[in-house]
Amino acid sequence: MSNEQLDALREQLDEVNVKLLEQINERGRLVREIGDVKSKSGQKRFDPVRERHMLDHIAEHNEGPFYTSTVQHIFKQIFQAGLELQEDDNRKELLVSRKKKPEDTIVDLKGEKIGDGSQRIVAGPCSVESYEQVYEVAKSMKNQGIRLLRGGAFKPRTSPYDFQGLGKEGLEILRRVADELDMVVISEIVSPQDVEMALDYLDVIQVGARNSQNFELLKEVGGVDKPVLMKRGMSSTIDELIKGAEYILAKGNENIILCERGIRTYEKATRNTLDISAVPILKKETHLPVMVDVTHSTGRRDLLEPTARAAFAIGADAVMAEVHPDPAVALSDSAQQMDIAQFESFLDSLRASGLYKY
Ligand code: PEP
Ligand code: MN
């Protein structure tokens, strides 16, 4: 084929493309008009009987060279685009999205603001074991100017034979210590039935990784007036985390902090793989503050400080780390909790890096 022939055919193709474009847009205008008529008369936008009729009609008129199945596939895409055009743009945006609310959400925990541009540390033992244990950690935190106290009372353990937590007694211990030292209590609740009871003890309800898609729990915490720390599931995509948070906000609770805590990958050098890029993605896609849990993501004490630096450097609003007076005898997560001296040097290094100023 000569170059002229090729050029001529290409010219015709360009013309056909423009005609198709005009026809597709003409179809879009008609679909919009139909959408208006339907919404005025209260009819549903998607009508499967009508769609089947259109596909049959297309099949009847198909003279090739495309197979009918191919043509129908293309038309189904066009139908879908038409339906999307009918939808109210605003309705499609998630409540947690930046598109819906451009300004940052700042969660105020008794004066400790998360998401206002400052950096916060959340610390405390993996599990609440006793009043003395929690008090010792909390006191060292308070001496360092840190008021956000975490501790697990309901522990979602892999094995049913492992320590399951002190339950309500654990919440009572956390509350007592926090009241004595003017601190803020963060603890995980695993069952929707316990949410109301927990309101008397907690300042922040934590939704753990294993419950990240427990939609009944998400709806329950969405309906109460208490901030929620929402962790990413260990096999959740960023989109699934965002939609989980949407469950909470859709029920009216706007005080949500997202937490990247590592995801499961094939890498075995760390307990989970810290997905550090989730932080700027979540900050970009949502208006919610973002925390990084360096303990559960790495599962390694030696990586807590470098990953905390990475978290603050990339824009995290807060970092969570576990601290125990004597990690060697801790009832859970003994390998990665810091003792109090290690916690102090962790903070000193972070301050020296200039990334944490408090
Ligand atoms: C925790 O923070 O106590 C915890 C169990 O973490 P995760 O849900 O992220 O595993
Ligand atoms: Mn732990």
Tab-separated table of C-alpha atoms and ligand atoms in Angstrom:
chain	number	residue	atom	x	y	z
A	1	MET	CA	0.000	0.000	0.000
A	2	SER	CA	1.367	3.381	-0.971
A	3	ASN	CA	1.820	6.122	1.548
A	4	GLU	CA	-0.882	8.189	-0.165
A	5	GLN	CA	-3.390	5.371	0.165
A	6	LEU	CA	-2.556	4.985	3.835
A	7	ASP	CA	-2.888	8.718	4.423
A	8	ALA	CA	-6.263	8.779	2.671
A	9	LEU	CA	-7.587	5.871	4.760
A	10	ARG	CA	-6.334	7.503	7.924
A	11	GLU	CA	-8.082	10.704	6.956
A	12	GLN	CA	-11.338	8.792	6.546
A	13	LEU	CA	-10.785	7.136	9.900
A	14	ASP	CA	-10.323	10.532	11.553
A	15	GLU	CA	-13.612	11.647	10.039
A	16	VAL	CA	-15.395	8.541	11.287
A	17	ASN	CA	-13.924	9.117	14.762
A	18	VAL	CA	-15.313	12.635	14.819
A	19	LYS	CA	-18.724	11.393	13.656
A	20	LEU	CA	-18.705	8.707	16.353
A	21	LEU	CA	-17.770	11.325	18.900
A	22	GLU	CA	-20.647	13.540	17.797
A	23	GLN	CA	-23.033	10.598	17.968
A	24	ILE	CA	-21.797	9.524	21.411
A	25	ASN	CA	-22.244	13.037	22.738
A	26	GLU	CA	-25.626	13.325	21.066
A	27	ARG	CA	-26.561	10.104	22.855
A	28	GLY	CA	-25.284	11.600	26.100
A	29	ARG	CA	-27.544	14.645	25.685
A	30	LEU	CA	-30.565	12.411	25.077
A	31	VAL	CA	-29.710	10.228	28.059
A	32	ARG	CA	-29.530	13.335	30.251
A	33	GLU	CA	-32.949	14.471	29.056
A	34	ILE	CA	-34.372	11.026	29.751
A	35	GLY	CA	-32.770	11.173	33.220
A	36	ASP	CA	-34.518	14.496	33.933
A	37	VAL	CA	-37.882	13.128	32.810
A	38	LYS	CA	-37.388	9.998	34.902
A	39	SER	CA	-36.354	11.863	38.034
A	40	LYS	CA	-39.393	14.165	37.749
A	41	SER	CA	-41.696	11.173	37.556
A	42	GLY	CA	-39.768	9.309	40.273
A	43	GLN	CA	-38.633	6.470	38.004
A	44	LYS	CA	-35.401	4.511	38.482
A	45	ARG	CA	-32.533	5.440	36.167
A	46	PHE	CA	-31.386	1.930	35.389
A	47	ASP	CA	-33.960	-0.136	33.549
A	48	PRO	CA	-32.692	-3.669	32.739
A	49	VAL	CA	-35.659	-4.454	30.450
A	50	ARG	CA	-34.946	-1.382	28.370
A	51	GLU	CA	-31.227	-2.213	28.299
A	52	ARG	CA	-31.955	-5.754	27.096
A	53	HIS	CA	-34.211	-4.305	24.395
A	54	MET	CA	-31.450	-1.949	23.198
A	55	LEU	CA	-28.885	-4.774	23.098
A	56	ASP	CA	-31.291	-6.960	21.059
A	57	HIS	CA	-31.965	-4.084	18.710
A	58	ILE	CA	-28.232	-3.600	18.171
A	59	ALA	CA	-27.785	-7.341	17.530
A	60	GLU	CA	-30.558	-7.285	14.898
A	61	HIS	CA	-28.866	-4.468	13.026
A	62	ASN	CA	-25.306	-5.710	13.244
A	63	GLU	CA	-23.929	-6.378	9.780
A	64	GLY	CA	-20.318	-6.870	10.872
A	65	PRO	CA	-17.416	-7.065	10.557
A	66	PHE	CA	-17.544	-6.983	14.369
A	67	TYR	CA	-19.067	-9.924	16.212
A	68	THR	CA	-22.349	-9.116	17.931
A	69	SER	CA	-20.798	-9.923	21.308
A	70	THR	CA	-18.029	-7.374	20.649
A	71	VAL	CA	-20.466	-4.694	19.585
A	72	GLN	CA	-22.685	-5.379	22.584
A	73	HIS	CA	-19.683	-5.105	24.879
A	74	ILE	CA	-18.823	-1.691	23.419
A	75	PHE	CA	-22.422	-0.529	23.742
A	76	LYS	CA	-22.635	-1.693	27.332
A	77	GLN	CA	-19.710	0.645	28.089
A	78	ILE	CA	-21.566	3.463	26.364
A	79	PHE	CA	-24.732	2.675	28.355
A	80	GLN	CA	-22.738	2.712	31.581
A	81	ALA	CA	-21.175	6.079	30.719
A	82	GLY	CA	-24.681	7.382	30.066
A	83	LEU	CA	-25.903	6.224	33.470
A	84	GLU	CA	-22.958	7.920	35.138
A	85	LEU	CA	-23.798	11.117	33.283
A	86	GLN	CA	-27.289	10.990	34.728
A	87	GLU	CA	-26.004	10.768	38.264
A	88	ASP	CA	-25.760	13.820	40.367
A	89	ASP	CA	-21.982	14.526	40.470
A	90	ASN	CA	-22.131	15.526	44.079
A	91	ARG	CA	-23.745	12.285	45.148
A	92	LYS	CA	-20.876	10.230	43.786
A	93	GLU	CA	-18.269	11.885	46.001
A	94	LEU	CA	-17.600	10.164	49.307
A	95	LEU	CA	-18.156	12.182	52.464
A	96	VAL	CA	-14.572	11.434	53.551
A	97	SER	CA	-13.148	12.718	50.266
A	98	ARG	CA	-11.267	15.952	49.771
A	99	LYS	CA	-13.513	16.641	46.810
A	100	LYS	CA	-16.464	16.778	49.184
A	101	LYS	CA	-14.604	18.741	51.871
A	102	PRO	CA	-11.346	20.411	50.807
A	103	GLU	CA	-10.244	21.566	54.267
A	104	ASP	CA	-8.469	19.247	56.728
A	105	THR	CA	-10.483	17.632	59.490
A	106	ILE	CA	-8.848	18.289	62.836
A	107	VAL	CA	-9.710	15.839	65.584
A	108	ASP	CA	-9.459	17.441	69.011
A	109	LEU	CA	-8.684	14.970	71.779
A	110	LYS	CA	-9.046	16.974	74.971
A	111	GLY	CA	-6.863	19.724	73.536
A	112	GLU	CA	-4.454	17.419	71.663
A	113	LYS	CA	-5.217	18.269	68.071
A	114	ILE	CA	-4.583	15.674	65.368
A	115	GLY	CA	-4.468	16.943	61.819
A	116	ASP	CA	-3.609	20.594	62.519
A	117	GLY	CA	-0.107	20.308	61.066
A	118	SER	CA	1.590	19.362	64.325
A	119	GLN	CA	2.985	15.904	65.052
A	120	ARG	CA	1.588	13.711	67.817
A	121	ILE	CA	2.725	10.504	69.449
A	122	VAL	CA	0.347	7.859	70.767
A	123	ALA	CA	1.991	5.384	73.113
A	124	GLY	CA	1.217	2.760	75.704
A	125	PRO	CA	1.326	-0.962	76.214
A	126	CYS	CA	0.042	-3.476	73.704
A	127	SER	CA	-2.227	-4.990	76.373
A	128	VAL	CA	-3.398	-3.564	79.648
A	129	GLU	CA	-2.041	-5.996	82.228
A	130	SER	CA	-2.335	-4.137	85.532
A	131	TYR	CA	-2.838	-0.676	87.000
A	132	GLU	CA	0.857	-0.461	87.934
A	133	GLN	CA	1.994	-1.455	84.443
A	134	VAL	CA	-0.175	1.166	82.719
A	135	TYR	CA	0.651	3.826	85.303
A	136	GLU	CA	4.403	3.374	84.884
A	137	VAL	CA	4.217	3.806	81.102
A	138	ALA	CA	1.736	6.672	81.326
A	139	LYS	CA	3.888	8.521	83.863
A	140	SER	CA	6.941	8.308	81.594
A	141	MET	CA	4.837	9.569	78.683
A	142	LYS	CA	3.490	12.447	80.735
A	143	ASN	CA	7.044	13.421	81.720
A	144	GLN	CA	7.776	13.657	78.007
A	145	GLY	CA	4.710	15.824	77.391
A	146	ILE	CA	2.751	13.035	75.690
A	147	ARG	CA	-0.908	12.663	76.685
A	148	LEU	CA	-2.299	10.177	74.157
A	149	LEU	CA	-2.395	6.844	75.971
A	150	ARG	CA	-3.199	3.602	74.203
A	151	GLY	CA	-3.688	0.144	75.642
A	152	GLY	CA	-5.552	-2.982	74.568
A	153	ALA	CA	-8.307	-4.305	76.817
A	154	PHE	CA	-10.075	-6.451	74.225
A	155	LYS	CA	-7.276	-8.192	72.355
A	156	PRO	CA	-7.992	-9.815	68.999
A	157	ARG	CA	-5.407	-12.595	69.202
A	158	THR	CA	-4.596	-15.076	66.462
A	159	SER	CA	-4.752	-18.002	68.876
A	160	PRO	CA	-7.688	-18.505	71.239
A	161	TYR	CA	-5.187	-19.764	73.839
A	162	ASP	CA	-3.250	-16.472	73.941
A	163	PHE	CA	-4.029	-13.718	76.445
A	164	GLN	CA	-7.338	-12.191	75.365
A	165	GLY	CA	-7.104	-8.986	77.406
A	166	LEU	CA	-8.720	-7.854	80.661
A	167	GLY	CA	-11.878	-6.626	78.935
A	168	LYS	CA	-13.880	-4.068	80.874
A	169	GLU	CA	-11.438	-4.208	83.795
A	170	GLY	CA	-8.745	-3.075	81.349
A	171	LEU	CA	-10.847	-0.096	80.320
A	172	GLU	CA	-11.349	0.803	83.989
A	173	ILE	CA	-7.587	0.752	84.557
A	174	LEU	CA	-6.945	2.965	81.535
A	175	ARG	CA	-9.591	5.462	82.667
A	176	ARG	CA	-8.273	5.594	86.190
A	177	VAL	CA	-4.682	6.222	85.073
A	178	ALA	CA	-5.766	8.774	82.465
A	179	ASP	CA	-7.856	10.685	85.017
A	180	GLU	CA	-4.993	10.735	87.494
A	181	LEU	CA	-2.518	12.035	84.925
A	182	ASP	CA	-4.858	14.081	82.710
A	183	MET	CA	-4.404	11.912	79.664
A	184	VAL	CA	-6.495	10.707	76.733
A	185	VAL	CA	-7.530	7.033	76.488
A	186	ILE	CA	-7.475	5.127	73.179
A	187	SER	CA	-8.499	1.471	73.164
A	188	GLU	CA	-9.851	-1.080	70.765
A	189	ILE	CA	-13.435	-2.278	70.865
A	190	VAL	CA	-14.105	-5.458	68.934
A	191	SER	CA	-17.829	-5.924	69.281
A	192	PRO	CA	-20.701	-3.579	68.349
A	193	GLN	CA	-22.440	-4.587	71.600
A	194	ASP	CA	-19.561	-3.159	73.677
A	195	VAL	CA	-19.488	0.286	72.074
A	196	GLU	CA	-22.035	1.873	74.373
A	197	MET	CA	-20.426	0.461	77.508
A	198	ALA	CA	-17.018	1.724	76.319
A	199	LEU	CA	-18.250	5.311	76.015
A	200	ASP	CA	-17.905	5.701	79.796
A	201	TYR	CA	-14.218	4.813	79.702
A	202	LEU	CA	-12.715	5.825	76.379
A	203	ASP	CA	-11.855	9.096	74.693
A	204	VAL	CA	-11.137	7.386	71.364
A	205	ILE	CA	-12.544	4.100	70.091
A	206	GLN	CA	-10.018	2.110	68.103
A	207	VAL	CA	-11.218	-0.122	65.288
A	208	GLY	CA	-8.473	-2.700	64.842
A	209	ALA	CA	-7.021	-4.115	61.642
A	210	ARG	CA	-9.025	-7.318	61.975
A	211	ASN	CA	-12.255	-5.371	62.258
A	212	SER	CA	-11.550	-2.890	59.513
A	213	GLN	CA	-14.372	-4.382	57.460
A	214	ASN	CA	-16.676	-5.310	60.314
A	215	PHE	CA	-19.390	-3.109	58.894
A	216	GLU	CA	-21.747	-3.550	61.848
A	217	LEU	CA	-19.015	-2.271	64.171
A	218	LEU	CA	-18.240	0.603	61.798
A	219	LYS	CA	-21.907	1.622	61.709
A	220	GLU	CA	-22.118	1.410	65.494
A	221	VAL	CA	-19.075	3.656	66.097
A	222	GLY	CA	-20.392	5.976	63.396
A	223	GLY	CA	-23.497	6.560	65.464
A	224	VAL	CA	-21.784	7.687	68.677
A	225	ASP	CA	-20.254	10.976	69.719
A	226	LYS	CA	-16.693	9.720	70.232
A	227	PRO	CA	-13.628	10.006	67.966
A	228	VAL	CA	-12.628	6.842	66.134
A	229	LEU	CA	-9.154	5.591	65.273
A	230	MET	CA	-9.689	3.488	62.190
A	231	LYS	CA	-6.924	1.040	61.306
A	232	ARG	CA	-6.256	-0.375	57.905
A	233	GLY	CA	-6.973	-4.080	57.591
A	234	MET	CA	-3.903	-6.216	57.071
A	235	SER	CA	-5.194	-7.200	53.631
A	236	SER	CA	-7.151	-4.040	52.876
A	237	THR	CA	-6.456	-1.778	49.962
A	238	ILE	CA	-6.329	1.963	50.542
A	239	ASP	CA	-9.710	2.217	48.842
A	240	GLU	CA	-11.188	-0.327	51.261
A	241	LEU	CA	-9.849	1.663	54.210
A	242	ILE	CA	-11.398	4.832	52.786
A	243	LYS	CA	-14.747	3.129	52.259
A	244	GLY	CA	-14.582	1.743	55.813
A	245	ALA	CA	-14.161	5.287	57.113
A	246	GLU	CA	-17.080	6.298	54.906
A	247	TYR	CA	-19.290	3.852	56.852
A	248	ILE	CA	-18.440	5.801	60.014
A	249	LEU	CA	-18.906	9.265	58.545
A	250	ALA	CA	-22.111	8.247	56.757
A	251	LYS	CA	-23.605	7.598	60.206
A	252	GLY	CA	-22.687	11.114	61.312
A	253	ASN	CA	-19.412	10.707	63.187
A	254	GLU	CA	-16.870	13.078	61.618
A	255	ASN	CA	-14.067	12.575	64.110
A	256	ILE	CA	-12.075	9.861	62.384
A	257	ILE	CA	-8.326	9.290	62.337
A	258	LEU	CA	-7.018	6.849	59.728
A	259	CYS	CA	-4.136	4.568	60.627
A	260	GLU	CA	-1.686	2.810	58.336
A	261	ARG	CA	-0.439	-0.234	60.267
A	262	GLY	CA	1.251	-2.316	57.613
A	263	ILE	CA	-0.182	-4.843	55.211
A	264	ARG	CA	0.530	-8.482	54.548
A	265	THR	CA	2.951	-9.135	51.742
A	266	TYR	CA	5.410	-11.893	50.885
A	267	GLU	CA	8.152	-10.015	52.747
A	268	LYS	CA	9.147	-11.770	55.936
A	269	ALA	CA	11.827	-9.413	57.274
A	270	THR	CA	9.103	-7.402	58.983
A	271	ARG	CA	5.846	-8.581	60.569
A	272	ASN	CA	3.861	-6.584	57.999
A	273	THR	CA	4.959	-4.252	55.217
A	274	LEU	CA	4.589	-0.596	56.127
A	275	ASP	CA	2.927	1.030	53.137
A	276	ILE	CA	4.398	4.465	53.703
A	277	SER	CA	2.979	5.882	50.475
A	278	ALA	CA	-0.506	5.269	51.901
A	279	VAL	CA	0.055	8.371	54.047
A	280	PRO	CA	0.236	11.001	51.267
A	281	ILE	CA	-2.399	9.116	49.270
A	282	LEU	CA	-4.835	9.177	52.197
A	283	LYS	CA	-4.027	12.836	52.863
A	284	LYS	CA	-4.687	13.634	49.236
A	285	GLU	CA	-7.836	11.567	48.801
A	286	THR	CA	-9.454	12.319	52.158
A	287	HIS	CA	-9.668	15.233	54.567
A	288	LEU	CA	-8.986	12.998	57.577
A	289	PRO	CA	-5.843	12.971	59.735
A	290	VAL	CA	-3.479	10.044	59.230
A	291	MET	CA	-1.495	8.089	61.793
A	292	VAL	CA	1.227	5.472	61.308
A	293	ASP	CA	1.514	2.555	63.714
A	294	VAL	CA	5.215	1.723	63.650
A	295	THR	CA	4.917	-1.171	66.104
A	296	HIS	CA	2.474	-3.442	64.318
A	297	SER	CA	3.690	-2.565	60.843
A	298	THR	CA	7.291	-3.534	61.515
A	299	GLY	CA	7.060	-5.914	64.462
A	300	ARG	CA	10.676	-4.950	65.122
A	301	ARG	CA	11.943	-2.719	67.894
A	302	ASP	CA	15.011	-1.684	65.878
A	303	LEU	CA	12.801	-0.245	63.129
A	304	LEU	CA	10.499	1.876	65.270
A	305	GLU	CA	12.557	5.040	65.218
A	306	PRO	CA	13.496	5.067	61.482
A	307	THR	CA	9.923	4.300	60.426
A	308	ALA	CA	8.578	6.982	62.768
A	309	ARG	CA	10.940	9.468	61.094
A	310	ALA	CA	9.736	8.302	57.692
A	311	ALA	CA	6.123	8.721	58.807
A	312	PHE	CA	6.585	12.296	59.969
A	313	ALA	CA	8.764	13.159	56.968
A	314	ILE	CA	6.047	11.994	54.578
A	315	GLY	CA	3.329	13.968	56.346
A	316	ALA	CA	1.757	11.732	59.002
A	317	ASP	CA	-0.116	13.623	61.697
A	318	ALA	CA	0.702	11.082	64.376
A	319	VAL	CA	2.745	7.990	65.133
A	320	MET	CA	1.689	5.119	67.365
A	321	ALA	CA	4.211	2.968	69.225
A	322	GLU	CA	3.909	0.404	72.005
A	323	VAL	CA	5.751	0.795	75.308
A	324	HIS	CA	5.896	-1.664	78.214
A	325	PRO	CA	7.823	-1.401	81.519
A	326	ASP	CA	9.351	-4.842	80.866
A	327	PRO	CA	8.650	-6.063	77.312
A	328	ALA	CA	10.332	-9.410	77.945
A	329	VAL	CA	7.441	-10.437	80.187
A	330	ALA	CA	4.659	-8.683	78.219
A	331	LEU	CA	1.557	-10.802	77.655
A	332	SER	CA	1.443	-9.766	73.970
A	333	ASP	CA	3.808	-8.297	71.369
A	334	SER	CA	6.853	-8.799	73.521
A	335	ALA	CA	9.293	-8.600	70.570
A	336	GLN	CA	8.478	-5.085	69.478
A	337	GLN	CA	7.470	-3.076	72.512
A	338	MET	CA	10.010	-0.572	73.820
A	339	ASP	CA	10.900	-0.356	77.474
A	340	ILE	CA	10.803	3.067	79.062
A	341	ALA	CA	14.483	3.891	78.508
A	342	GLN	CA	14.188	2.861	74.862
A	343	PHE	CA	11.072	4.998	74.528
A	344	GLU	CA	12.941	8.000	75.856
A	345	SER	CA	15.790	7.533	73.410
A	346	PHE	CA	13.230	6.957	70.618
A	347	LEU	CA	11.796	10.399	71.410
A	348	ASP	CA	15.254	11.979	71.735
A	349	SER	CA	16.229	10.709	68.276
A	350	LEU	CA	12.970	11.904	66.772
A	351	ARG	CA	13.475	15.344	68.302
A	352	ALA	CA	17.093	15.427	67.102
A	353	SER	CA	15.902	14.704	63.576
A	354	GLY	CA	13.833	17.888	63.701
A	355	LEU	CA	10.757	15.985	62.518
A	356	TYR	CA	9.137	15.886	65.958
A	357	LYS	CA	9.239	19.106	67.917
A	358	TYR	CA	7.362	18.418	71.134
B	1	PEP	C1	-3.364	-2.728	68.478
B	1	PEP	O1	-3.108	-1.562	68.114
B	1	PEP	O2	-3.465	-3.040	69.660
B	1	PEP	C2	-3.545	-3.771	67.466
B	1	PEP	C3	-3.994	-4.987	67.785
B	1	PEP	O3	-3.206	-3.402	66.219
B	1	PEP	P1	-3.761	-3.926	64.805
B	1	PEP	O4	-5.252	-3.943	64.910
B	1	PEP	O5	-3.254	-2.897	63.859
B	1	PEP	O6	-3.152	-5.277	64.581
B	2	MN	MN	0.387	-4.922	70.008
